[in-house]
PDB file of C-alpha atoms in Angstrom:
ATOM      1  CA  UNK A 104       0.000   0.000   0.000  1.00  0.00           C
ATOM      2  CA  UNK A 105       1.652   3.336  -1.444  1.00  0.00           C
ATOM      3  CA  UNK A 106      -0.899   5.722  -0.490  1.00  0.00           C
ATOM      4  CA  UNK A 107      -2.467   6.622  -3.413  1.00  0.00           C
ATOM      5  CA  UNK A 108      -5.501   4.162  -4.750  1.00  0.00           C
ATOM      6  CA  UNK A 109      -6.941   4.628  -8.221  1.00  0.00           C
ATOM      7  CA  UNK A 110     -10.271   3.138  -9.166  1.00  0.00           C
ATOM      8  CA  UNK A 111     -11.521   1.526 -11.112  1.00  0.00           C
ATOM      9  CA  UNK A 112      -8.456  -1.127 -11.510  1.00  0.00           C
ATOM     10  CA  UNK A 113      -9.915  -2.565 -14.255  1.00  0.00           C
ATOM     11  CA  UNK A 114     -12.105  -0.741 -17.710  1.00  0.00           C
ATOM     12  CA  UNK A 115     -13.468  -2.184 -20.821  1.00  0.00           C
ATOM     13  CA  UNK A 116     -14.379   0.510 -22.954  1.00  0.00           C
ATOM     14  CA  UNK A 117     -15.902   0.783 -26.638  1.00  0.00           C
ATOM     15  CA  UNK A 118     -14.486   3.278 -29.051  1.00  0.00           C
ATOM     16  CA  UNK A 119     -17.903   5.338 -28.342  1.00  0.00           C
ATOM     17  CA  UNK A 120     -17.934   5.299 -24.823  1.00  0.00           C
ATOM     18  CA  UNK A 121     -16.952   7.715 -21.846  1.00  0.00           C
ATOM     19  CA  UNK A 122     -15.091   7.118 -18.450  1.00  0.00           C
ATOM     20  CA  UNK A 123     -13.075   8.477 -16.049  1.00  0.00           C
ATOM     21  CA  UNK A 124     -10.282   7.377 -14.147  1.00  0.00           C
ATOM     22  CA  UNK A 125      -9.684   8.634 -10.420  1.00  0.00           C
ATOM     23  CA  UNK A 126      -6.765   8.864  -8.660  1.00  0.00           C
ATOM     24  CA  UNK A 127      -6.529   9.927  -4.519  1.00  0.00           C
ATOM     25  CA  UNK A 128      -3.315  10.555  -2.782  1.00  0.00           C
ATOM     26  CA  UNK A 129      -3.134   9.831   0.941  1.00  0.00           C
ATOM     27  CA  UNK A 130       0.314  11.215   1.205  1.00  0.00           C
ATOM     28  CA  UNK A 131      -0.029  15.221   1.900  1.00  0.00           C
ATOM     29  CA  UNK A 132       1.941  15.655  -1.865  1.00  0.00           C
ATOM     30  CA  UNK A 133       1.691  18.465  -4.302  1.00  0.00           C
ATOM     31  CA  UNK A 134       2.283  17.423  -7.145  1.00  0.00           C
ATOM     32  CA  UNK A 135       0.396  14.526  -8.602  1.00  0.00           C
ATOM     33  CA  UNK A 136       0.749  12.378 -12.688  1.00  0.00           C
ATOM     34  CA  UNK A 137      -0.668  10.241 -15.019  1.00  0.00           C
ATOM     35  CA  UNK A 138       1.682   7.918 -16.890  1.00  0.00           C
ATOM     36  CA  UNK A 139       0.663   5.443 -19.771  1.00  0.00           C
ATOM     37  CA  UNK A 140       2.224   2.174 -19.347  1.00  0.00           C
ATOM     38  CA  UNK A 141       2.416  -0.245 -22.500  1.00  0.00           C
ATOM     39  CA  UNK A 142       4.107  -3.720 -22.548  1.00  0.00           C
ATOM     40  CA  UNK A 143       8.024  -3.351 -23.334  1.00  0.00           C
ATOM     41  CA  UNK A 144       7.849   0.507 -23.701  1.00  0.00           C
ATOM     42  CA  UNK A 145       8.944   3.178 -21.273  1.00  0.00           C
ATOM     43  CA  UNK A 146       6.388   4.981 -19.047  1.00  0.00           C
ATOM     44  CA  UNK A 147       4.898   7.923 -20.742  1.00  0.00           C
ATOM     45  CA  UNK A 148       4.635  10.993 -18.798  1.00  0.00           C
ATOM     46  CA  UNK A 149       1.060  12.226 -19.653  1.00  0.00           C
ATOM     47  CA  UNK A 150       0.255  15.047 -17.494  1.00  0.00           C
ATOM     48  CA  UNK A 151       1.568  16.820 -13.929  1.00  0.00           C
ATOM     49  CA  UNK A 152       0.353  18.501 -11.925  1.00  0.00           C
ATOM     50  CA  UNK A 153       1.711  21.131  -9.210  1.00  0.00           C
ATOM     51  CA  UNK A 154       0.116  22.808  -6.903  1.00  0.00           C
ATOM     52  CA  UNK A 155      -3.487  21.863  -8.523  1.00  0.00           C
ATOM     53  CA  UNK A 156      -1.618  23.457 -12.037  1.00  0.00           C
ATOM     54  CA  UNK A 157      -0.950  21.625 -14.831  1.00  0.00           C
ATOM     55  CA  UNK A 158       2.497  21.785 -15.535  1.00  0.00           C
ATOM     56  CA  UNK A 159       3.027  19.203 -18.036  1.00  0.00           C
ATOM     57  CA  UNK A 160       0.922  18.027 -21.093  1.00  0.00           C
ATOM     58  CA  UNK A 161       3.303  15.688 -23.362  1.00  0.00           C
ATOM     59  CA  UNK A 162       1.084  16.095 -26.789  1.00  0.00           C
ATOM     60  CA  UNK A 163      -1.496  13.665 -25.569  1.00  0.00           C
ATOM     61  CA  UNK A 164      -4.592  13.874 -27.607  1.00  0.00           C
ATOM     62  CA  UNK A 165      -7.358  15.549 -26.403  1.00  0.00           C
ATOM     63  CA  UNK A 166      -9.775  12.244 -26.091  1.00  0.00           C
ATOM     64  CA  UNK A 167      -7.711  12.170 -22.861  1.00  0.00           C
ATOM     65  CA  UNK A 168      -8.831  15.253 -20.460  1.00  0.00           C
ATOM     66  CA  UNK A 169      -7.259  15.385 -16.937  1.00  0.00           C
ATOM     67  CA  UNK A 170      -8.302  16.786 -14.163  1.00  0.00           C
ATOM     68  CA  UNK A 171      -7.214  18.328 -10.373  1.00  0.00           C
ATOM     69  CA  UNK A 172     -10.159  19.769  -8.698  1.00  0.00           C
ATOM     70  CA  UNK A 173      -7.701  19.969  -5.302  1.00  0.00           C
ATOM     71  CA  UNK A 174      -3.917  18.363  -4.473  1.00  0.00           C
ATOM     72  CA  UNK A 175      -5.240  15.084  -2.927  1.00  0.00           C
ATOM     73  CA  UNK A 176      -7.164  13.831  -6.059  1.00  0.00           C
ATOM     74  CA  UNK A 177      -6.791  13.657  -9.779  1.00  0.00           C
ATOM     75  CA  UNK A 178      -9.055  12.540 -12.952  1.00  0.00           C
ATOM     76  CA  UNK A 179      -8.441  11.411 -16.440  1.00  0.00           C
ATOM     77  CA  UNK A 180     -11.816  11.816 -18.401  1.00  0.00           C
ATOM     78  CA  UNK A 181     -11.721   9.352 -21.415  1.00  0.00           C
ATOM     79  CA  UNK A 182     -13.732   9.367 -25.069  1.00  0.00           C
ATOM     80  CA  UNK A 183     -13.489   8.395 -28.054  1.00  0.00           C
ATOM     81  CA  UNK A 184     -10.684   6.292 -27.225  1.00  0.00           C
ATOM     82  CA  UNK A 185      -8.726   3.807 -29.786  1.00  0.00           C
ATOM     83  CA  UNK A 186      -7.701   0.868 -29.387  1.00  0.00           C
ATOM     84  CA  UNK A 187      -3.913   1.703 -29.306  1.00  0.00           C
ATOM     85  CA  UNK A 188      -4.828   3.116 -26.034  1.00  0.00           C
ATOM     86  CA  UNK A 189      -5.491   0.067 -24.461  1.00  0.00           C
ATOM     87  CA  UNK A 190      -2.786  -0.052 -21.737  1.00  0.00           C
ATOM     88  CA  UNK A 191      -2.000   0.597 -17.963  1.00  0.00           C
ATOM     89  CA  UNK A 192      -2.688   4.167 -16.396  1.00  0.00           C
ATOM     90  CA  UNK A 193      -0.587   4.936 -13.706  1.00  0.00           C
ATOM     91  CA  UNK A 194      -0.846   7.629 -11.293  1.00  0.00           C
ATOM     92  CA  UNK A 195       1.901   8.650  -8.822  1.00  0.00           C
ATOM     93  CA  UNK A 196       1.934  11.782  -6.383  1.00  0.00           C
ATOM     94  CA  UNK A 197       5.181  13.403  -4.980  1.00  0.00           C
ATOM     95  CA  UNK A 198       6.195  16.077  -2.490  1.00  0.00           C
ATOM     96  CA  UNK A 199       6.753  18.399  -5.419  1.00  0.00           C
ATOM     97  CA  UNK A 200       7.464  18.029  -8.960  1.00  0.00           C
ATOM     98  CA  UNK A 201      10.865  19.724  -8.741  1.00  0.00           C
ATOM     99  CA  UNK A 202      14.064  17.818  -6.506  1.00  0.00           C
ATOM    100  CA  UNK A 203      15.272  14.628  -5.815  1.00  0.00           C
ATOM    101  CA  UNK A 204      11.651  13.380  -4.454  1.00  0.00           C
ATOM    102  CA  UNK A 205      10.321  10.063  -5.151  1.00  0.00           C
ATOM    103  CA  UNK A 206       7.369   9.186  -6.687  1.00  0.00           C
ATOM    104  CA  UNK A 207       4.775   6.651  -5.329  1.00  0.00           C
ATOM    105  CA  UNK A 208       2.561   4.940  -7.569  1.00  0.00           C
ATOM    106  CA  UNK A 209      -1.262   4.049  -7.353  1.00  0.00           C
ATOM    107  CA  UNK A 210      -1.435   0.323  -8.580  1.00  0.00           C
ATOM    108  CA  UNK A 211      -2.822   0.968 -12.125  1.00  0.00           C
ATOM    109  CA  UNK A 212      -6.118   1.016 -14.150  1.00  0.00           C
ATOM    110  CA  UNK A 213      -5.799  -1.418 -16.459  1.00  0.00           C
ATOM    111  CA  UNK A 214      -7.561  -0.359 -19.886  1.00  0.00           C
ATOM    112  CA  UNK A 215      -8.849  -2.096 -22.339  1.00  0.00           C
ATOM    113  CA  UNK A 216     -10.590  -0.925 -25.561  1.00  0.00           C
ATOM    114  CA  UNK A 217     -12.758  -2.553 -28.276  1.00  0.00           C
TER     115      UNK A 217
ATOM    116  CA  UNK B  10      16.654  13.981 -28.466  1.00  0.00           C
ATOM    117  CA  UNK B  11      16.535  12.261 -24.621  1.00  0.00           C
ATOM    118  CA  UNK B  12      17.223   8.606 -24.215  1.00  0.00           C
ATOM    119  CA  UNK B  13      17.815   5.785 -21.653  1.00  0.00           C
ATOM    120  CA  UNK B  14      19.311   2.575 -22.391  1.00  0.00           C
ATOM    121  CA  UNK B  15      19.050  -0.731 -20.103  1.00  0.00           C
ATOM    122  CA  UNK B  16      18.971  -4.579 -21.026  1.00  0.00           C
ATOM    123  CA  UNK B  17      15.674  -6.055 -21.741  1.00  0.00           C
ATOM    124  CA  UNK B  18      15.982  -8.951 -19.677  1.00  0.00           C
ATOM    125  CA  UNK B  19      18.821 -10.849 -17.754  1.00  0.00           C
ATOM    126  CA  UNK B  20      18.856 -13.755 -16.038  1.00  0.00           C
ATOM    127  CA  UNK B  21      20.783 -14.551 -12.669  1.00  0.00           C
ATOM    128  CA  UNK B  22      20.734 -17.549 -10.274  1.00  0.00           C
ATOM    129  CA  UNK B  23      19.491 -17.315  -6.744  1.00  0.00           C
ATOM    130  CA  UNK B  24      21.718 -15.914  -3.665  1.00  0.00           C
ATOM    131  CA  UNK B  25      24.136 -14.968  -6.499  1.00  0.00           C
ATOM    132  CA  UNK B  26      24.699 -11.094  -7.444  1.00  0.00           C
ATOM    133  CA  UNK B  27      23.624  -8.919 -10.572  1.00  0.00           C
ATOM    134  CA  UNK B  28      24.830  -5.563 -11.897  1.00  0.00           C
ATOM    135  CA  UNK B  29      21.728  -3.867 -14.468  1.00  0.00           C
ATOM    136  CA  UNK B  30      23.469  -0.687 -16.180  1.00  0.00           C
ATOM    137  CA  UNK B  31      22.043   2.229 -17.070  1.00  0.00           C
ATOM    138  CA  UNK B  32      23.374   4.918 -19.872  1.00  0.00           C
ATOM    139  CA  UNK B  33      20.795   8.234 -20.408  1.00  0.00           C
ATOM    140  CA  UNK B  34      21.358  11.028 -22.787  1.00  0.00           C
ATOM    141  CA  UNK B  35      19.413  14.093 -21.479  1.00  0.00           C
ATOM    142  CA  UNK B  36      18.708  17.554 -21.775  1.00  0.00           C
ATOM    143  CA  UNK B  37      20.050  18.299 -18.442  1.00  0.00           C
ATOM    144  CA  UNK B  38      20.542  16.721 -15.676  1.00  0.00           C
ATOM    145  CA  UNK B  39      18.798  16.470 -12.139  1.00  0.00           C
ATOM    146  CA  UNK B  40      19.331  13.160 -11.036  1.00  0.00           C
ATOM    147  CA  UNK B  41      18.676   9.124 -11.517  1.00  0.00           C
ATOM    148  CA  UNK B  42      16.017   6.774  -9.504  1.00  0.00           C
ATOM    149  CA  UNK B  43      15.850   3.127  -9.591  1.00  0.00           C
ATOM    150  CA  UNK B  44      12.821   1.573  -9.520  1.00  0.00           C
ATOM    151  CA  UNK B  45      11.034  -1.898  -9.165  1.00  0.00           C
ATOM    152  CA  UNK B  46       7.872  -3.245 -10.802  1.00  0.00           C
ATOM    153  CA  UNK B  47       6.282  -6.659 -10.114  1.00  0.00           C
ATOM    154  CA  UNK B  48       4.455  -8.189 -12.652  1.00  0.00           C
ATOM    155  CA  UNK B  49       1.108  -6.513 -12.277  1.00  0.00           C
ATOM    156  CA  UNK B  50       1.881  -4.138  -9.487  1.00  0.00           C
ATOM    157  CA  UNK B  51       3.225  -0.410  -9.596  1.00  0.00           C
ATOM    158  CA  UNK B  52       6.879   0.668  -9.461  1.00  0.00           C
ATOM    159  CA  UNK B  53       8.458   1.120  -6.113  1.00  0.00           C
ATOM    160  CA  UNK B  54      11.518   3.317  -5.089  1.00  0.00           C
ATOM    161  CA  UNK B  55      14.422   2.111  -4.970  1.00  0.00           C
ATOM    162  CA  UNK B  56      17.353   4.640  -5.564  1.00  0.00           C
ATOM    163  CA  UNK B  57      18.354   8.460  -6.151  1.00  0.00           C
ATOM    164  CA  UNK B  58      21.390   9.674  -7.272  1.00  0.00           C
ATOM    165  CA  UNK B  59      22.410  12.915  -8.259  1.00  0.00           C
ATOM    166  CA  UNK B  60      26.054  12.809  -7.242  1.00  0.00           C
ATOM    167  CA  UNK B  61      29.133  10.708  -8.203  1.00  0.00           C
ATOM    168  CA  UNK B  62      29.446   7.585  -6.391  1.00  0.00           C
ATOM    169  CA  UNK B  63      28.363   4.184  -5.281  1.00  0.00           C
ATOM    170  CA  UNK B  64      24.853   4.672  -2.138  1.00  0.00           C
ATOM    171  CA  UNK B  65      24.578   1.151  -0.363  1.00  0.00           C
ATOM    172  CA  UNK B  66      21.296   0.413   0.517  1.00  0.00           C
ATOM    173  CA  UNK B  67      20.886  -2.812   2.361  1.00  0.00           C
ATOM    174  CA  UNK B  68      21.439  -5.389  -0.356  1.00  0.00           C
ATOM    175  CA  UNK B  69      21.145  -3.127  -2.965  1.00  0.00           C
ATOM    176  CA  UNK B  70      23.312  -0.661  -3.999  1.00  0.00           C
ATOM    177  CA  UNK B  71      23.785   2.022  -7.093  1.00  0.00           C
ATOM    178  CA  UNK B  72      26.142   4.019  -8.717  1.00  0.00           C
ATOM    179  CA  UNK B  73      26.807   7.202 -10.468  1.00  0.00           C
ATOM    180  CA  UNK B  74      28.803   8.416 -13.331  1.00  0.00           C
ATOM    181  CA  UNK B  75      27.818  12.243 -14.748  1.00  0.00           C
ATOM    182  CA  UNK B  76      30.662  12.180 -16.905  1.00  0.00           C
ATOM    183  CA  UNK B  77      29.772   9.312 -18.271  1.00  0.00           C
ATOM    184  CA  UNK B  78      26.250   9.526 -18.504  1.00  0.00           C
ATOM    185  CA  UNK B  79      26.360   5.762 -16.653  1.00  0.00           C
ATOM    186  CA  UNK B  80      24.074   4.343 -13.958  1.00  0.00           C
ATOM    187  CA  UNK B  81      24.334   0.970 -12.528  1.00  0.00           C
ATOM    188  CA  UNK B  82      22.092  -0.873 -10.277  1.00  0.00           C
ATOM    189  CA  UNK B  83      23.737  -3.561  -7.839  1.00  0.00           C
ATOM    190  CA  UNK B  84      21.300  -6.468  -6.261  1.00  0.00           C
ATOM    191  CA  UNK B  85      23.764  -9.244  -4.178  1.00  0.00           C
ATOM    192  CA  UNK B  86      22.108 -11.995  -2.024  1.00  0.00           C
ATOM    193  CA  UNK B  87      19.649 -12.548  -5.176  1.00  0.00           C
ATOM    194  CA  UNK B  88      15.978 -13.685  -3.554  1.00  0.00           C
ATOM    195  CA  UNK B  89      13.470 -15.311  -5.925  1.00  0.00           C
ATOM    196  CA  UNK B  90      11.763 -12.396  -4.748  1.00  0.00           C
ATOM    197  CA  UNK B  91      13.879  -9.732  -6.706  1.00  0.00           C
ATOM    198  CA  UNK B  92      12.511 -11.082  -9.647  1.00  0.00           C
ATOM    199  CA  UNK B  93      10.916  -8.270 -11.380  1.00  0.00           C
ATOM    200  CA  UNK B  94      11.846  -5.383 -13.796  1.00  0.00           C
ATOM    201  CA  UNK B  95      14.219  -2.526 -12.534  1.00  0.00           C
ATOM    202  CA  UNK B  96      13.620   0.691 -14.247  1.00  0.00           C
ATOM    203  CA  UNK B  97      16.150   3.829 -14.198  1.00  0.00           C
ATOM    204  CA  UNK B  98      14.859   7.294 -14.885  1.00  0.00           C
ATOM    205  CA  UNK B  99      16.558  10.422 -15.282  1.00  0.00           C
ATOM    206  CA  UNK B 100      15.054  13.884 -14.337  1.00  0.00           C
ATOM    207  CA  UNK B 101      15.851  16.309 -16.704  1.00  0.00           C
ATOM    208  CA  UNK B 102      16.544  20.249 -16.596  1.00  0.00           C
ATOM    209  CA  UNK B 103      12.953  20.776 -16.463  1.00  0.00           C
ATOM    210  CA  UNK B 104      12.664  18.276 -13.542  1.00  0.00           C
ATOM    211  CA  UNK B 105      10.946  15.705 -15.625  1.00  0.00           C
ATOM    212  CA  UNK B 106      11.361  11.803 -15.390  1.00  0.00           C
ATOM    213  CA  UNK B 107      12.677  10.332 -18.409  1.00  0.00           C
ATOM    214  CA  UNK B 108      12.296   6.160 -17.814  1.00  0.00           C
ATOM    215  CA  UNK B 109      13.736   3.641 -19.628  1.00  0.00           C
ATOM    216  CA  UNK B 110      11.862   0.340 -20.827  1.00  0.00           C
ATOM    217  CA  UNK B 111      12.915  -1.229 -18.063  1.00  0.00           C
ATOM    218  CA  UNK B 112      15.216  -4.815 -17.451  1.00  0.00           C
ATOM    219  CA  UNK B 113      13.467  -7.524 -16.519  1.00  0.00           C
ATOM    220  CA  UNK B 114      15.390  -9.859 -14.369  1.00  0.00           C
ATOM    221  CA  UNK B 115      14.572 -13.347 -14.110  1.00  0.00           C
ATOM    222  CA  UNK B 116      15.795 -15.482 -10.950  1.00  0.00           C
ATOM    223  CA  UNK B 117      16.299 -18.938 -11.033  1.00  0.00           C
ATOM    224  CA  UNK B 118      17.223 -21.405  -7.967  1.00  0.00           C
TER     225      UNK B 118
END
């Protein structure tokens, strides 16, 4: 147990369809991310946030809308996904975005689309 | 444009040791973590390093070369539990994590 739960940990999706990931943080951090994780690939940063500000938005296409309505919890609002995004979304949370701090990982929404 | 290089998989035997390097090309330079991933869980912290030299941490230790652009990651005592991938990330000028695709390491008895 990190600290930070994400729900749900498991989505099947159609191509049509709209969800939302969430993403808590238990751990009094300000700064807070969504990463995509696909098999043999590096994590892709996504988005980051600091301070409730987004600080960070790597080109991701706008079917993927975050958001950080305070520092303890974060959203990624899904639609009109395809099926290249089927993959694991990680969150992680960490004293701030800037420094030598750690980041601790939620365990993953595993996403699957048809 | 940024880059980090690790193995894709090695293999070591049980209670033996393992060194997994590391080599990044960034823009800038603000550090290297270590982490671990089961299969089907989230990364864990393992490492930092943002200065030359080796930090010993219990059975695992890691080393730093700026100059070199070279990272290594040191497991002795192997358990079958270590088996997992080990991925090193670099934070770059503008403090963000560039990972690697991670080494899987496979222990056998």
């Amino acid at each position: 147990e990190t600290g930070v739960t994400q729900t749900p940990r498991h989505l099947v999706m159609g191509m049509t369809n709209k969800k939302s990931l969430k993403c808590e943080q238990h751990l009094g951090h300000n700064a807070m991310y969504w990463y995509k994780q696909s098999a043999k690939k590096p994590l892709e940063l996504m988005f980051v946030y600091n301070f409730k500000e987004q600080t960070e938005n790597n080109s991701v296409p706008s079917r993927f809308s975050p958001e950080c309505p305070n520092s303890s919890h974060l959203f990624l609002h899904l639609h009109t996904l395809q099926p290249e995004d089927s993959a694991l979304y990680l969150c992680a949370s960490s004293q701030e975005e800037s420094g030598g701090y750690e980041q601790y990982f939620g365990p993953g929404t595993r996403l699957t689309v048809t | 444009g940024q880059n980090i290089d690790q193995p894709t998989e090695m293999t070591a035997t049980e209670g033996a040791i393992v060194q997994i390097n590391c080599t990044y090309q960034t823009s800038g330079f603000n550090g290297l973590f270590w982490y671990q991933q089961h299969a089907g869980e989230a990364p864990t912290f393992l490492s930092y390093n943002v200065l030359d030299g080796l930090e010993e941490k219990g059975r695992f230790s890691s080393f730093l070369s700026r100059s070199k652009g070279y990272s290594y990651l040191l497991l002795k005592e192997l358990q079958m539990k270590d088996s997992a991938s080990y991925l090193c990330a670099v934070q770059d000028s503008n403090y963000q994590l560039i990972w690697g695709a991670g080494t899987k390491l496979i222990i056998k008895p």
